[in-house]
mmCIF file of C-alpha atoms and ligand atoms in Angstrom:
data_model
loop_
_atom_site.group_PDB
_atom_site.id
_atom_site.type_symbol
_atom_site.label_atom_id
_atom_site.label_comp_id
_atom_site.label_asym_id
_atom_site.label_seq_id
_atom_site.Cartn_x
_atom_site.Cartn_y
_atom_site.Cartn_z
ATOM 1 C CA MET E 1 35.712 50.144 38.578
ATOM 2 C CA THR E 2 37.379 50.318 34.998
ATOM 3 C CA VAL E 3 40.048 48.457 34.017
ATOM 4 C CA LYS E 4 43.224 50.446 33.171
ATOM 5 C CA VAL E 5 44.963 49.337 29.805
ATOM 6 C CA PRO E 6 48.327 49.766 28.685
ATOM 7 C CA THR E 7 49.255 50.792 25.280
ATOM 8 C CA ILE E 8 51.769 49.899 22.441
ATOM 9 C CA ASP E 9 53.236 52.334 20.251
ATOM 10 C CA ALA E 10 51.479 52.647 16.792
ATOM 11 C CA ALA E 11 53.883 55.352 14.719
ATOM 12 C CA GLY E 12 53.685 57.727 17.719
ATOM 13 C CA VAL E 13 50.136 57.389 18.293
ATOM 14 C CA ALA E 14 49.151 55.472 21.490
ATOM 15 C CA MET E 15 46.937 52.224 21.368
ATOM 16 C CA PRO E 16 45.434 50.649 23.769
ATOM 17 C CA ALA E 17 46.657 46.705 23.593
ATOM 18 C CA ILE E 18 42.949 45.459 24.301
ATOM 19 C CA GLY E 19 40.359 46.580 21.806
ATOM 20 C CA LEU E 20 36.454 45.534 21.989
ATOM 21 C CA GLY E 21 36.360 43.863 17.644
ATOM 22 C CA THR E 22 32.254 44.705 16.453
ATOM 23 C CA TRP E 23 32.023 42.266 13.724
ATOM 24 C CA ASP E 24 29.710 41.066 13.721
ATOM 25 C CA LEU E 25 27.547 43.321 16.068
ATOM 26 C CA ARG E 26 24.494 45.093 14.466
ATOM 27 C CA GLY E 27 21.945 47.308 15.386
ATOM 28 C CA ALA E 28 20.796 48.372 19.056
ATOM 29 C CA GLU E 29 23.347 45.392 20.517
ATOM 30 C CA CYS E 30 26.033 46.875 18.959
ATOM 31 C CA VAL E 31 25.148 50.293 20.378
ATOM 32 C CA SER E 32 24.966 48.787 23.616
ATOM 33 C CA VAL E 33 27.998 46.031 23.481
ATOM 34 C CA VAL E 34 30.210 49.371 22.393
ATOM 35 C CA GLY E 35 28.396 51.780 25.276
ATOM 36 C CA GLU E 36 29.335 48.688 28.262
ATOM 37 C CA ALA E 37 32.800 48.190 26.814
ATOM 38 C CA ILE E 38 33.890 51.835 27.349
ATOM 39 C CA GLY E 39 32.385 51.545 30.662
ATOM 40 C CA LEU E 40 34.472 48.680 31.632
ATOM 41 C CA GLY E 41 37.180 50.363 30.077
ATOM 42 C CA TYR E 42 37.733 49.567 26.694
ATOM 43 C CA ARG E 43 39.317 52.319 24.342
ATOM 44 C CA HIS E 44 39.809 50.880 21.880
ATOM 45 C CA ILE E 45 37.068 50.284 19.053
ATOM 46 C CA ASP E 46 37.223 47.845 15.989
ATOM 47 C CA THR E 47 35.138 48.379 13.009
ATOM 48 C CA ALA E 48 35.381 48.715 8.832
ATOM 49 C CA ALA E 49 33.316 50.348 6.517
ATOM 50 C CA MET E 50 32.339 46.568 5.309
ATOM 51 C CA TYR E 51 30.389 45.787 9.207
ATOM 52 C CA ALA E 52 27.872 47.730 8.624
ATOM 53 C CA ASN E 53 27.841 48.361 12.259
ATOM 54 C CA GLU E 54 30.052 52.831 11.996
ATOM 55 C CA ARG E 55 25.941 54.335 12.806
ATOM 56 C CA GLU E 56 25.835 52.040 16.071
ATOM 57 C CA VAL E 57 29.723 52.273 16.834
ATOM 58 C CA GLY E 58 29.681 55.577 17.097
ATOM 59 C CA GLU E 59 26.436 56.339 18.814
ATOM 60 C CA GLY E 60 27.794 53.919 21.559
ATOM 61 C CA ILE E 61 30.581 55.959 21.933
ATOM 62 C CA ARG E 62 28.571 59.367 22.220
ATOM 63 C CA ALA E 63 26.511 57.206 24.745
ATOM 64 C CA SER E 64 29.323 56.640 27.000
ATOM 65 C CA ASP E 65 30.544 59.547 29.065
ATOM 66 C CA VAL E 66 34.316 59.299 27.398
ATOM 67 C CA HIS E 67 36.038 61.988 26.163
ATOM 68 C CA ARG E 68 36.708 61.484 22.001
ATOM 69 C CA GLY E 69 40.479 62.311 23.055
ATOM 70 C CA ASP E 70 40.975 58.820 25.020
ATOM 71 C CA LEU E 71 38.885 56.573 23.139
ATOM 72 C CA PHE E 72 40.999 55.023 20.135
ATOM 73 C CA VAL E 73 38.344 54.360 17.205
ATOM 74 C CA THR E 74 39.776 51.963 13.903
ATOM 75 C CA THR E 75 37.970 52.338 10.675
ATOM 76 C CA LYS E 76 38.627 50.344 6.962
ATOM 77 C CA VAL E 77 38.348 50.332 3.672
ATOM 78 C CA TRP E 78 37.022 47.413 1.539
ATOM 79 C CA PRO E 79 39.294 46.229 -1.255
ATOM 80 C CA ASP E 80 36.353 47.670 -3.891
ATOM 81 C CA ASN E 81 37.074 51.099 -3.087
ATOM 82 C CA LEU E 82 41.457 51.019 -2.914
ATOM 83 C CA ALA E 83 41.187 53.331 -6.368
ATOM 84 C CA PRO E 84 42.768 56.560 -5.342
ATOM 85 C CA LYS E 85 39.314 58.613 -5.146
ATOM 86 C CA ASP E 86 36.905 56.054 -4.357
ATOM 87 C CA LEU E 87 38.953 55.427 -1.575
ATOM 88 C CA LEU E 88 39.150 58.854 0.093
ATOM 89 C CA ARG E 89 35.120 59.114 -0.605
ATOM 90 C CA SER E 90 35.124 55.398 1.572
ATOM 91 C CA ALA E 91 37.357 57.302 4.796
ATOM 92 C CA GLY E 92 34.759 60.165 4.664
ATOM 93 C CA GLU E 93 31.706 58.272 4.960
ATOM 94 C CA SER E 94 32.928 56.407 7.350
ATOM 95 C CA LEU E 95 33.579 59.377 9.294
ATOM 96 C CA GLU E 96 30.087 60.353 8.681
ATOM 97 C CA ARG E 97 28.593 57.215 9.425
ATOM 98 C CA LEU E 98 30.875 57.013 12.958
ATOM 99 C CA GLY E 99 29.531 61.027 13.618
ATOM 100 C CA LEU E 100 33.715 61.216 14.097
ATOM 101 C CA ALA E 101 35.757 64.459 12.577
ATOM 102 C CA TYR E 102 38.905 62.118 12.834
ATOM 103 C CA VAL E 103 39.275 58.124 13.246
ATOM 104 C CA ASP E 104 42.206 57.103 15.579
ATOM 105 C CA LEU E 105 43.646 54.579 12.514
ATOM 106 C CA PHE E 106 42.377 53.833 9.008
ATOM 107 C CA LEU E 107 43.420 50.635 7.435
ATOM 108 C CA ILE E 108 43.153 49.115 3.738
ATOM 109 C CA HIS E 109 40.886 45.982 5.268
ATOM 110 C CA TRP E 110 42.764 43.649 2.088
ATOM 111 C CA PRO E 111 44.865 44.112 -0.448
ATOM 112 C CA SER E 112 43.322 44.777 -3.450
ATOM 113 C CA ARG E 113 44.029 42.533 -6.639
ATOM 114 C CA THR E 114 43.727 45.133 -9.257
ATOM 115 C CA VAL E 115 44.732 48.219 -7.737
ATOM 116 C CA PRO E 116 47.857 48.996 -8.213
ATOM 117 C CA LEU E 117 49.212 49.403 -3.916
ATOM 118 C CA ALA E 118 51.419 52.347 -4.826
ATOM 119 C CA GLN E 119 48.418 54.324 -6.119
ATOM 120 C CA SER E 120 46.429 52.830 -2.838
ATOM 121 C CA ILE E 121 48.836 53.334 -0.822
ATOM 122 C CA ASP E 122 48.663 57.084 -1.671
ATOM 123 C CA ALA E 123 45.355 57.633 -1.290
ATOM 124 C CA LEU E 124 45.943 56.237 2.267
ATOM 125 C CA CYS E 125 48.432 58.813 3.462
ATOM 126 C CA GLU E 126 46.398 61.521 2.020
ATOM 127 C CA VAL E 127 43.526 60.251 4.497
ATOM 128 C CA LYS E 128 46.439 61.264 7.449
ATOM 129 C CA ARG E 129 47.349 64.401 5.360
ATOM 130 C CA ARG E 130 43.780 65.914 5.196
ATOM 131 C CA GLY E 131 43.623 65.349 9.257
ATOM 132 C CA TRP E 132 41.055 62.141 9.069
ATOM 133 C CA ALA E 133 43.115 59.288 10.448
ATOM 134 C CA ARG E 134 45.817 60.416 12.984
ATOM 135 C CA ALA E 135 47.737 57.266 11.931
ATOM 136 C CA ILE E 136 47.254 55.235 8.791
ATOM 137 C CA GLY E 137 48.145 51.188 8.313
ATOM 138 C CA VAL E 138 46.500 47.957 6.535
ATOM 139 C CA ALA E 139 44.920 45.066 7.245
ATOM 140 C CA ASN E 140 45.803 41.145 5.425
ATOM 141 C CA PHE E 141 49.632 42.103 4.274
ATOM 142 C CA THR E 142 51.860 39.629 3.593
ATOM 143 C CA VAL E 143 55.297 39.995 4.099
ATOM 144 C CA ALA E 144 56.244 41.027 0.339
ATOM 145 C CA MET E 145 53.564 43.546 0.669
ATOM 146 C CA VAL E 146 54.196 45.506 3.963
ATOM 147 C CA GLU E 147 57.569 46.126 2.177
ATOM 148 C CA GLU E 148 56.830 47.452 -0.778
ATOM 149 C CA ALA E 149 53.582 49.187 1.130
ATOM 150 C CA ALA E 150 56.519 50.530 3.889
ATOM 151 C CA ALA E 151 58.202 51.597 0.342
ATOM 152 C CA ARG E 152 55.996 53.967 -0.966
ATOM 153 C CA ALA E 153 54.592 55.429 1.401
ATOM 154 C CA VAL E 154 55.291 59.093 2.656
ATOM 155 C CA GLU E 155 53.485 58.899 6.177
ATOM 156 C CA PRO E 156 54.477 55.773 9.049
ATOM 157 C CA LEU E 157 52.674 53.010 8.455
ATOM 158 C CA ALA E 158 51.748 52.185 12.020
ATOM 159 C CA CYS E 159 49.664 48.496 11.888
ATOM 160 C CA ASN E 160 49.190 45.470 10.048
ATOM 161 C CA GLN E 161 46.167 44.561 11.453
ATOM 162 C CA ILE E 162 45.953 39.821 10.385
ATOM 163 C CA GLU E 163 44.685 36.737 12.261
ATOM 164 C CA TYR E 164 46.609 35.630 14.189
ATOM 165 C CA HIS E 165 46.028 33.599 18.159
ATOM 166 C CA PRO E 166 47.967 30.573 19.197
ATOM 167 C CA TYR E 167 47.244 27.803 17.346
ATOM 168 C CA LEU E 168 49.211 30.739 14.159
ATOM 169 C CA SER E 169 52.585 31.220 13.434
ATOM 170 C CA GLN E 170 52.563 34.811 11.796
ATOM 171 C CA THR E 171 56.466 35.315 12.457
ATOM 172 C CA ARG E 172 57.678 36.595 9.323
ATOM 173 C CA VAL E 173 55.560 39.134 9.151
ATOM 174 C CA LEU E 174 55.395 40.579 12.797
ATOM 175 C CA GLU E 175 59.394 40.105 11.597
ATOM 176 C CA ALA E 176 58.574 42.874 8.570
ATOM 177 C CA CYS E 177 56.592 44.986 10.729
ATOM 178 C CA ARG E 178 58.934 45.273 13.871
ATOM 179 C CA ARG E 179 61.604 46.132 10.632
ATOM 180 C CA HIS E 180 59.240 49.014 9.435
ATOM 181 C CA ASP E 181 58.415 50.069 13.389
ATOM 182 C CA MET E 182 54.544 48.785 12.364
ATOM 183 C CA ALA E 183 52.594 47.585 15.560
ATOM 184 C CA VAL E 184 50.641 44.113 15.098
ATOM 185 C CA THR E 185 47.192 44.184 16.002
ATOM 186 C CA ALA E 186 46.088 40.454 16.325
ATOM 187 C CA TYR E 187 42.158 39.597 15.409
ATOM 188 C CA CYS E 188 40.509 36.349 15.992
ATOM 189 C CA PRO E 189 42.440 36.301 18.912
ATOM 190 C CA ILE E 190 41.096 33.689 20.640
ATOM 191 C CA ALA E 191 41.060 31.147 17.049
ATOM 192 C CA ARG E 192 36.630 32.445 17.054
ATOM 193 C CA GLY E 193 36.250 30.754 20.905
ATOM 194 C CA ALA E 194 38.597 27.664 20.291
ATOM 195 C CA VAL E 195 40.732 28.406 22.926
ATOM 196 C CA SER E 196 38.173 27.375 25.520
ATOM 197 C CA ASP E 197 38.512 23.889 24.526
ATOM 198 C CA ASP E 198 42.506 23.650 23.852
ATOM 199 C CA PRO E 199 44.221 21.244 26.959
ATOM 200 C CA VAL E 200 47.084 23.521 27.211
ATOM 201 C CA ILE E 201 46.395 26.502 27.571
ATOM 202 C CA GLN E 202 43.323 25.132 29.683
ATOM 203 C CA GLU E 203 46.215 24.047 31.636
ATOM 204 C CA ILE E 204 48.146 26.856 31.938
ATOM 205 C CA ALA E 205 45.107 28.812 33.123
ATOM 206 C CA ALA E 206 44.068 26.691 35.752
ATOM 207 C CA GLY E 207 47.831 27.669 37.010
ATOM 208 C CA HIS E 208 47.154 31.240 36.811
ATOM 209 C CA GLY E 209 43.584 31.259 38.352
ATOM 210 C CA ARG E 210 42.846 32.835 34.804
ATOM 211 C CA THR E 211 40.749 32.086 31.812
ATOM 212 C CA PRO E 212 41.555 30.151 28.719
ATOM 213 C CA SER E 213 40.645 33.179 26.530
ATOM 214 C CA GLN E 214 42.836 35.213 28.944
ATOM 215 C CA VAL E 215 45.812 33.292 28.739
ATOM 216 C CA ALA E 216 45.257 33.521 24.538
ATOM 217 C CA LEU E 217 44.958 37.310 24.912
ATOM 218 C CA ARG E 218 48.160 37.679 27.222
ATOM 219 C CA TRP E 219 50.276 35.469 25.178
ATOM 220 C CA LEU E 220 49.528 38.229 21.990
ATOM 221 C CA ILE E 221 49.916 41.345 23.980
ATOM 222 C CA GLN E 222 52.641 40.042 26.069
ATOM 223 C CA GLN E 223 54.606 40.390 23.283
ATOM 224 C CA PRO E 224 56.218 43.603 21.745
ATOM 225 C CA GLY E 225 54.381 45.939 19.486
ATOM 226 C CA VAL E 226 51.177 43.202 19.462
ATOM 227 C CA ALA E 227 47.395 44.415 20.545
ATOM 228 C CA ALA E 228 44.140 42.159 20.488
ATOM 229 C CA ILE E 229 40.403 43.660 19.517
ATOM 230 C CA PRO E 230 38.528 40.328 20.883
ATOM 231 C CA LYS E 231 34.958 40.752 20.136
ATOM 232 C CA THR E 232 32.319 39.364 22.535
ATOM 233 C CA ALA E 233 28.477 40.565 22.770
ATOM 234 C CA ARG E 234 28.249 39.655 26.756
ATOM 235 C CA ARG E 235 29.093 41.459 29.529
ATOM 236 C CA GLU E 236 30.798 38.925 31.742
ATOM 237 C CA ARG E 237 32.835 38.372 28.209
ATOM 238 C CA LEU E 238 33.981 41.770 28.256
ATOM 239 C CA ILE E 239 35.270 41.968 31.457
ATOM 240 C CA GLU E 240 36.763 38.345 31.249
ATOM 241 C CA ASN E 241 38.790 39.370 27.791
ATOM 242 C CA LEU E 242 40.459 43.019 30.171
ATOM 243 C CA GLY E 243 41.404 40.812 32.737
ATOM 244 C CA ALA E 244 44.504 39.688 30.143
ATOM 245 C CA VAL E 245 46.029 42.876 31.378
ATOM 246 C CA GLU E 246 46.086 41.988 34.872
ATOM 247 C CA PHE E 247 48.577 38.911 34.953
ATOM 248 C CA SER E 248 51.730 37.914 33.113
ATOM 249 C CA LEU E 249 52.382 34.538 31.759
ATOM 250 C CA THR E 250 56.688 32.704 31.854
ATOM 251 C CA GLU E 251 58.314 32.778 29.140
ATOM 252 C CA ALA E 252 58.144 28.912 29.241
ATOM 253 C CA GLU E 253 54.579 29.427 28.857
ATOM 254 C CA MET E 254 55.199 31.590 25.999
ATOM 255 C CA ALA E 255 56.849 29.455 24.236
ATOM 256 C CA ARG E 256 54.497 26.323 25.257
ATOM 257 C CA ILE E 257 51.768 28.225 24.167
ATOM 258 C CA ALA E 258 53.205 29.904 21.024
ATOM 259 C CA GLY E 259 54.317 25.985 20.347
ATOM 260 C CA LEU E 260 50.923 24.798 19.597
ATOM 261 C CA ALA E 261 51.122 26.848 16.014
ATOM 262 C CA ARG E 262 49.887 24.404 13.220
ATOM 263 C CA PRO E 263 50.110 24.592 9.165
ATOM 264 C CA ASP E 264 45.566 24.401 9.001
ATOM 265 C CA GLY E 265 45.743 26.964 12.127
ATOM 266 C CA ARG E 266 44.151 29.451 9.689
ATOM 267 C CA LEU E 267 40.303 30.158 10.273
ATOM 268 C CA ILE E 268 39.992 33.125 7.927
ATOM 269 C CA GLU E 269 40.276 32.004 3.997
ATOM 270 C CA GLU E 270 38.308 34.360 1.739
ATOM 271 C CA ASP E 271 38.398 34.581 -2.237
ATOM 272 C CA HIS E 272 40.167 37.701 -2.267
ATOM 273 C CA ALA E 273 42.658 37.000 0.378
ATOM 274 C CA PRO E 274 46.049 37.119 -1.156
ATOM 275 C CA VAL E 275 48.621 33.915 -1.240
ATOM 276 C CA TRP E 276 49.267 33.891 2.038
ATOM 277 C CA ASP E 277 53.393 33.450 3.564
ATOM 278 C CA ALA E 278 53.699 29.563 4.332
ATOM 279 C CA ALA E 279 54.037 29.424 8.068
ATOM 280 C CA GLU E 280 56.720 28.470 10.206
HETATM 281 N N1 NAP G 1 40.773 42.554 9.360
HETATM 282 C C1 NAP G 1 39.965 41.406 9.532
HETATM 283 O O1 NAP G 1 40.239 41.041 7.998
HETATM 284 C C2 NAP G 1 39.086 41.619 10.411
HETATM 285 C C3 NAP G 1 38.769 39.514 9.787
HETATM 286 C C4 NAP G 1 37.816 39.346 11.536
HETATM 287 C C5 NAP G 1 38.091 40.459 11.867
HETATM 288 N N2 NAP G 1 38.121 40.952 12.632
HETATM 289 C C6 NAP G 1 37.845 41.516 13.785
HETATM 290 O O2 NAP G 1 38.443 41.224 14.654
HETATM 291 C C7 NAP G 1 37.718 40.625 15.413
HETATM 292 C C8 NAP G 1 37.910 39.765 16.364
HETATM 293 O O3 NAP G 1 37.897 38.298 15.825
HETATM 294 P P1 NAP G 1 36.572 37.559 15.662
HETATM 295 O O4 NAP G 1 35.662 38.650 16.069
HETATM 296 O O5 NAP G 1 36.909 36.727 14.321
HETATM 297 O O6 NAP G 1 37.316 36.450 16.813
HETATM 298 P P2 NAP G 1 37.528 36.486 18.229
HETATM 299 O O7 NAP G 1 37.933 37.978 18.873
HETATM 300 O O8 NAP G 1 38.532 35.409 18.316
HETATM 301 O O9 NAP G 1 36.492 35.552 18.601
HETATM 302 C C9 NAP G 1 34.785 35.820 18.946
HETATM 303 C C10 NAP G 1 33.407 35.015 19.056
HETATM 304 O O10 NAP G 1 34.464 34.317 20.787
HETATM 305 C C11 NAP G 1 33.436 34.057 20.860
HETATM 306 N N3 NAP G 1 34.236 35.024 22.434
HETATM 307 C C12 NAP G 1 34.341 36.352 23.492
HETATM 308 N N4 NAP G 1 34.924 36.181 24.363
HETATM 309 C C13 NAP G 1 35.133 34.901 25.046
HETATM 310 C C14 NAP G 1 35.402 34.260 25.822
HETATM 311 N N5 NAP G 1 36.320 35.046 27.215
HETATM 312 N N6 NAP G 1 35.775 33.141 25.927
HETATM 313 C C15 NAP G 1 34.967 32.118 25.495
HETATM 314 N N7 NAP G 1 34.331 32.983 24.412
HETATM 315 C C16 NAP G 1 34.067 33.888 23.449
HETATM 316 C C17 NAP G 1 32.622 35.568 21.132
HETATM 317 O O11 NAP G 1 31.731 34.770 21.096
HETATM 318 P P3 NAP G 1 30.227 35.853 22.464
HETATM 319 O O12 NAP G 1 30.038 37.235 21.466
HETATM 320 O O13 NAP G 1 28.999 34.941 22.082
HETATM 321 O O14 NAP G 1 30.461 35.641 23.849
HETATM 322 C C18 NAP G 1 32.640 35.015 19.210
HETATM 323 O O15 NAP G 1 32.128 34.080 19.021
HETATM 324 C C19 NAP G 1 36.145 41.582 15.090
HETATM 325 O O16 NAP G 1 35.290 41.926 15.734
HETATM 326 C C20 NAP G 1 36.989 42.458 13.917
HETATM 327 O O17 NAP G 1 37.154 43.419 14.568
HETATM 328 C C21 NAP G 1 39.108 42.048 11.626
#
């Protein structure tokens, strides 16, 4: 039996609230995990030019018997390619590797330190106008960057994909996204597995007969306009993570999990990262 995952609105496009993260799935394993995930009910697959697995993601999609129109596929352009010509070339190459006529969501993977944002946003809008993406958006954008991008974009920005899990408060960015009707997609949603060892999350999970990963994912998708893209290569965890759609947390539990955020909770620090907004 496949699980039916609810969707959230991403600029008029329905984005399944749980998706499959595919970093760092490669080769035959990537093909089989994507196919298996779709068979279990995943309809949202997250990849990127940088993951070097778009061909395998496309193959996994084609191996499934689910209609293309029922899937939500995201890919991203790397910051080296944010000059307008490069962005359009990268988008075209991603489609070719995926073997798809369009993606559902095309994102700027990280902001650039060299290319003016306005130029990249104009090219991003062109990707949508060409019909290469049903929706467009950004990733790893701070509040100021969300504001600047939203002011410039002539097509709606659907989403900001950011690191978000119980140890990292993203209140300010969430508020900025909500001001502009943008969804938030949470990456590293189970803090790369760390939630499994958390006594508070374990206690809440036990109360629901659930696992800590399910509770962390539930905490995310129970917030308005938030989706989550956990990665796993294991069938039993694909099933487990989908189980986040099958129960609810109380308001008190939601608040208790939010209270786990800490100033050093961020996991992803890259050289090209922007100066992040201060966590609350
Ligand atoms: N936009 C960006 O800059 C950006 C950055 C990072 C990630 N992402 C996207 O977000 C996705 C998710 O982030 P992530 O992969 O970094 O972290 P994550 O999903 O929080 O954690 C993945 C890790 O947790 C393990 N895991 C998965 N399910 C589990 C479960 N139920 N119980 C215990 N452990 C479990 C996985 O191992 P097994 O595979 O062995 O199960 C893997 O080691 C990525 O795959 C990628 O698509 C985007």
